[in-house]
PDB file of C-alpha atoms in Angstrom:
ATOM      1  CA  UNK C   1     -25.524   3.684  -9.685  1.00 63.00           C
ATOM      2  CA  UNK C   2     -22.642   2.247  -7.439  1.00 86.00           C
ATOM      3  CA  UNK C   3     -19.430   0.490  -7.320  1.00 95.00           C
ATOM      4  CA  UNK C   4     -18.794  -2.932  -7.853  1.00 96.00           C
ATOM      5  CA  UNK C   5     -15.974  -5.038  -6.956  1.00 97.00           C
ATOM      6  CA  UNK C   6     -15.868  -8.084  -8.913  1.00 97.00           C
ATOM      7  CA  UNK C   7     -13.540 -10.909 -10.104  1.00 97.00           C
ATOM      8  CA  UNK C   8     -13.246 -11.757 -13.463  1.00 97.00           C
ATOM      9  CA  UNK C   9     -15.505 -14.634 -13.009  1.00 97.00           C
ATOM     10  CA  UNK C  10     -17.871 -12.599 -11.546  1.00 98.00           C
ATOM     11  CA  UNK C  11     -18.111 -10.318 -14.638  1.00 97.00           C
ATOM     12  CA  UNK C  12     -20.842 -10.549 -16.991  1.00 95.00           C
ATOM     13  CA  UNK C  13     -20.198 -10.687 -20.436  1.00 96.00           C
ATOM     14  CA  UNK C  14     -21.936  -7.242 -21.210  1.00 94.00           C
ATOM     15  CA  UNK C  15     -19.885  -5.827 -17.955  1.00 94.00           C
ATOM     16  CA  UNK C  16     -16.801  -7.098 -19.597  1.00 94.00           C
ATOM     17  CA  UNK C  17     -17.901  -5.758 -22.775  1.00 94.00           C
ATOM     18  CA  UNK C  18     -18.807  -2.366 -21.397  1.00 94.00           C
ATOM     19  CA  UNK C  19     -15.432  -2.470 -19.505  1.00 94.00           C
ATOM     20  CA  UNK C  20     -13.059  -3.148 -22.650  1.00 93.00           C
ATOM     21  CA  UNK C  21     -15.521  -0.660 -24.625  1.00 92.00           C
ATOM     22  CA  UNK C  22     -14.666   2.428 -22.101  1.00 90.00           C
ATOM     23  CA  UNK C  23     -10.763   1.237 -22.014  1.00 91.00           C
ATOM     24  CA  UNK C  24     -10.795   1.435 -25.966  1.00 89.00           C
ATOM     25  CA  UNK C  25     -12.746   4.744 -25.983  1.00 87.00           C
ATOM     26  CA  UNK C  26     -10.475   6.314 -23.759  1.00 86.00           C
ATOM     27  CA  UNK C  27      -7.162   5.218 -24.332  1.00 84.00           C
ATOM     28  CA  UNK C  28      -7.124   4.305 -27.862  1.00 80.00           C
ATOM     29  CA  UNK C  29      -9.830   6.331 -29.349  1.00 82.00           C
ATOM     30  CA  UNK C  30      -9.279   9.845 -26.952  1.00 83.00           C
ATOM     31  CA  UNK C  31      -5.828   9.596 -26.073  1.00 81.00           C
ATOM     32  CA  UNK C  32      -4.431   7.809 -29.356  1.00 81.00           C
ATOM     33  CA  UNK C  33      -2.166   5.446 -27.796  1.00 82.00           C
ATOM     34  CA  UNK C  34      -1.306   2.020 -29.483  1.00 76.00           C
ATOM     35  CA  UNK C  35      -0.991  -0.589 -26.597  1.00 75.00           C
ATOM     36  CA  UNK C  36      -2.144  -4.260 -25.891  1.00 76.00           C
ATOM     37  CA  UNK C  37      -5.252  -3.914 -23.776  1.00 77.00           C
ATOM     38  CA  UNK C  38      -6.087  -7.741 -23.964  1.00 80.00           C
ATOM     39  CA  UNK C  39      -2.563  -8.715 -21.955  1.00 88.00           C
ATOM     40  CA  UNK C  40      -3.922 -12.002 -19.776  1.00 91.00           C
ATOM     41  CA  UNK C  41      -4.067  -9.987 -16.586  1.00 93.00           C
ATOM     42  CA  UNK C  42      -7.915  -9.246 -16.390  1.00 94.00           C
ATOM     43  CA  UNK C  43      -8.517 -12.828 -15.410  1.00 96.00           C
ATOM     44  CA  UNK C  44      -6.340 -12.425 -12.462  1.00 96.00           C
ATOM     45  CA  UNK C  45      -7.272  -9.130 -11.374  1.00 97.00           C
ATOM     46  CA  UNK C  46      -9.801  -7.632  -9.238  1.00 98.00           C
ATOM     47  CA  UNK C  47     -12.366  -5.163 -11.277  1.00 98.00           C
ATOM     48  CA  UNK C  48     -13.464  -1.836  -9.884  1.00 98.00           C
ATOM     49  CA  UNK C  49     -15.985   0.041 -11.766  1.00 97.00           C
ATOM     50  CA  UNK C  50     -19.205   2.286 -11.500  1.00 96.00           C
ATOM     51  CA  UNK C  51     -21.923   2.062 -13.401  1.00 93.00           C
ATOM     52  CA  UNK C  52     -25.554   4.176 -13.814  1.00 91.00           C
ATOM     53  CA  UNK C  53     -28.248   2.801 -16.243  1.00 90.00           C
ATOM     54  CA  UNK C  54     -26.319   0.219 -17.883  1.00 87.00           C
ATOM     55  CA  UNK C  55     -23.158   2.590 -18.714  1.00 91.00           C
ATOM     56  CA  UNK C  56     -19.759   2.083 -16.985  1.00 94.00           C
ATOM     57  CA  UNK C  57     -18.286   5.520 -15.930  1.00 95.00           C
ATOM     58  CA  UNK C  58     -15.333   4.789 -13.997  1.00 96.00           C
ATOM     59  CA  UNK C  59     -12.952   1.604 -13.978  1.00 97.00           C
ATOM     60  CA  UNK C  60      -9.806   0.247 -12.654  1.00 97.00           C
ATOM     61  CA  UNK C  61      -8.049  -3.286 -12.090  1.00 97.00           C
ATOM     62  CA  UNK C  62      -6.450  -4.304  -8.982  1.00 98.00           C
ATOM     63  CA  UNK C  63      -3.526  -6.838  -9.601  1.00 98.00           C
ATOM     64  CA  UNK C  64      -2.600  -9.160  -6.978  1.00 98.00           C
ATOM     65  CA  UNK C  65       1.188  -9.052  -5.958  1.00 97.00           C
ATOM     66  CA  UNK C  66       3.331 -11.060  -8.312  1.00 96.00           C
ATOM     67  CA  UNK C  67       0.718 -10.963 -11.241  1.00 96.00           C
ATOM     68  CA  UNK C  68       2.390  -8.152 -13.128  1.00 94.00           C
ATOM     69  CA  UNK C  69       4.695  -6.784 -10.620  1.00 95.00           C
ATOM     70  CA  UNK C  70       6.389  -7.816  -7.488  1.00 95.00           C
ATOM     71  CA  UNK C  71       3.754  -5.830  -5.171  1.00 96.00           C
ATOM     72  CA  UNK C  72       0.048  -5.303  -5.843  1.00 98.00           C
ATOM     73  CA  UNK C  73      -0.744  -2.998  -8.527  1.00 98.00           C
ATOM     74  CA  UNK C  74      -3.479  -0.508 -10.186  1.00 96.00           C
ATOM     75  CA  UNK C  75      -3.708  -0.411 -13.871  1.00 93.00           C
ATOM     76  CA  UNK C  76      -6.142   0.875 -16.658  1.00 93.00           C
ATOM     77  CA  UNK C  77      -7.524   3.676 -14.415  1.00 95.00           C
ATOM     78  CA  UNK C  78     -10.302   5.475 -16.162  1.00 95.00           C
ATOM     79  CA  UNK C  79     -12.955   7.938 -15.949  1.00 94.00           C
ATOM     80  CA  UNK C  80     -15.160   8.841 -18.620  1.00 93.00           C
ATOM     81  CA  UNK C  81     -15.208  12.315 -20.284  1.00 91.00           C
ATOM     82  CA  UNK C  82     -18.268  13.334 -18.799  1.00 92.00           C
ATOM     83  CA  UNK C  83     -17.518  12.711 -15.038  1.00 92.00           C
ATOM     84  CA  UNK C  84     -13.984  14.007 -14.802  1.00 92.00           C
ATOM     85  CA  UNK C  85     -13.699  16.762 -12.411  1.00 91.00           C
ATOM     86  CA  UNK C  86     -16.678  15.371 -10.379  1.00 94.00           C
ATOM     87  CA  UNK C  87     -14.594  13.559  -7.807  1.00 94.00           C
ATOM     88  CA  UNK C  88     -15.392  10.108  -9.106  1.00 95.00           C
ATOM     89  CA  UNK C  89     -11.906   9.546  -9.775  1.00 95.00           C
ATOM     90  CA  UNK C  90     -10.848  10.305  -6.092  1.00 96.00           C
ATOM     91  CA  UNK C  91     -13.694   8.183  -4.984  1.00 96.00           C
ATOM     92  CA  UNK C  92     -12.351   5.222  -7.067  1.00 97.00           C
ATOM     93  CA  UNK C  93      -8.850   5.474  -6.367  1.00 97.00           C
ATOM     94  CA  UNK C  94      -9.442   5.512  -2.480  1.00 97.00           C
ATOM     95  CA  UNK C  95     -11.609   2.520  -2.954  1.00 97.00           C
ATOM     96  CA  UNK C  96      -9.018   0.821  -4.937  1.00 98.00           C
ATOM     97  CA  UNK C  97      -6.558   1.071  -2.091  1.00 97.00           C
ATOM     98  CA  UNK C  98      -8.939   0.058   0.444  1.00 97.00           C
ATOM     99  CA  UNK C  99      -9.900  -2.811  -1.544  1.00 97.00           C
ATOM    100  CA  UNK C 100      -5.954  -3.684  -1.825  1.00 97.00           C
ATOM    101  CA  UNK C 101      -5.496  -3.447   2.013  1.00 96.00           C
ATOM    102  CA  UNK C 102      -8.250  -5.755   2.514  1.00 97.00           C
ATOM    103  CA  UNK C 103      -7.657  -8.190  -0.262  1.00 97.00           C
ATOM    104  CA  UNK C 104      -3.339  -8.347   0.236  1.00 97.00           C
ATOM    105  CA  UNK C 105      -2.932  -6.694   3.557  1.00 96.00           C
ATOM    106  CA  UNK C 106       0.164  -4.582   4.056  1.00 95.00           C
ATOM    107  CA  UNK C 107       0.863  -4.940   0.257  1.00 95.00           C
ATOM    108  CA  UNK C 108       2.564  -1.748  -1.332  1.00 97.00           C
ATOM    109  CA  UNK C 109       0.839  -0.491  -4.536  1.00 98.00           C
ATOM    110  CA  UNK C 110       2.812  -0.029  -7.759  1.00 98.00           C
ATOM    111  CA  UNK C 111       1.389   2.029 -10.700  1.00 98.00           C
ATOM    112  CA  UNK C 112       2.619   3.316 -14.350  1.00 96.00           C
ATOM    113  CA  UNK C 113       0.816   6.626 -13.849  1.00 96.00           C
ATOM    114  CA  UNK C 114       0.675   9.058 -16.573  1.00 93.00           C
ATOM    115  CA  UNK C 115       3.046  11.922 -15.912  1.00 95.00           C
ATOM    116  CA  UNK C 116       0.134  14.555 -16.011  1.00 93.00           C
ATOM    117  CA  UNK C 117      -1.542  12.782 -13.116  1.00 95.00           C
ATOM    118  CA  UNK C 118       1.502  12.756 -10.880  1.00 96.00           C
ATOM    119  CA  UNK C 119      -0.154  15.412  -8.392  1.00 96.00           C
ATOM    120  CA  UNK C 120      -3.302  13.550  -8.482  1.00 96.00           C
ATOM    121  CA  UNK C 121      -2.006  10.173  -7.436  1.00 97.00           C
ATOM    122  CA  UNK C 122       0.508  12.107  -5.017  1.00 97.00           C
ATOM    123  CA  UNK C 123      -2.448  13.246  -3.164  1.00 97.00           C
ATOM    124  CA  UNK C 124      -3.070   9.690  -1.940  1.00 97.00           C
ATOM    125  CA  UNK C 125       0.523   9.107  -0.788  1.00 97.00           C
ATOM    126  CA  UNK C 126       1.951   7.766  -3.820  1.00 98.00           C
ATOM    127  CA  UNK C 127       5.478   8.814  -4.453  1.00 98.00           C
ATOM    128  CA  UNK C 128       7.627   8.725  -7.730  1.00 97.00           C
ATOM    129  CA  UNK C 129      10.169   6.162  -8.204  1.00 97.00           C
ATOM    130  CA  UNK C 130      11.151   6.688 -11.637  1.00 97.00           C
ATOM    131  CA  UNK C 131      12.183   9.453 -13.976  1.00 97.00           C
ATOM    132  CA  UNK C 132       9.253  10.266 -16.485  1.00 96.00           C
ATOM    133  CA  UNK C 133       9.514   7.645 -19.640  1.00 96.00           C
ATOM    134  CA  UNK C 134       7.456   7.089 -22.788  1.00 93.00           C
ATOM    135  CA  UNK C 135       4.879   4.261 -22.043  1.00 88.00           C
ATOM    136  CA  UNK C 136       2.198   3.640 -24.617  1.00 84.00           C
ATOM    137  CA  UNK C 137       3.156   6.671 -26.670  1.00 85.00           C
ATOM    138  CA  UNK C 138       2.549   9.006 -23.463  1.00 89.00           C
ATOM    139  CA  UNK C 139       4.769  10.370 -20.707  1.00 94.00           C
ATOM    140  CA  UNK C 140       4.628   8.058 -17.606  1.00 95.00           C
ATOM    141  CA  UNK C 141       6.148   7.909 -14.158  1.00 97.00           C
ATOM    142  CA  UNK C 142       6.285   4.799 -11.792  1.00 97.00           C
ATOM    143  CA  UNK C 143       4.733   5.663  -8.459  1.00 98.00           C
ATOM    144  CA  UNK C 144       4.727   3.460  -5.233  1.00 98.00           C
ATOM    145  CA  UNK C 145       2.228   3.640  -2.562  1.00 98.00           C
ATOM    146  CA  UNK C 146       3.233   2.450   0.959  1.00 96.00           C
ATOM    147  CA  UNK C 147       0.420   1.686   3.518  1.00 91.00           C
ATOM    148  CA  UNK C 148       0.635   3.463   6.777  1.00 82.00           C
ATOM    149  CA  UNK C 149       1.554   0.804   9.122  1.00 71.00           C
TER     150      UNK C 149
END
């Protein structure tokens, strides 16, 4: 059980399958959203995942500046139902921010956060930069993280 930080080309077919399976299970089945999961950004992203016994329990992708937004961004942030409330999500966001700083030093980080997670992201220094809006059938809010200089 450990964190993996991989480019798209470093993912095995099995790892990619399990990542997509977790994204579908959480976003489409559990949250009942309709969205285009396969959006051609995975290929240029860094994939951060936590697996144990062949099952992925947490995942996010890190998009480089200019890939989807002007600045770096986090997307597809997920923890499995059974790991919520264990601190795994906090560990993942901190590792994601550390990885972004290493890969793209000084880059701000943009997220389209689900509204109910505003406080969670705020605890890492993300600030709201929009009013709530509906995105993929759920209330979201744009938030921005500015690295400490």
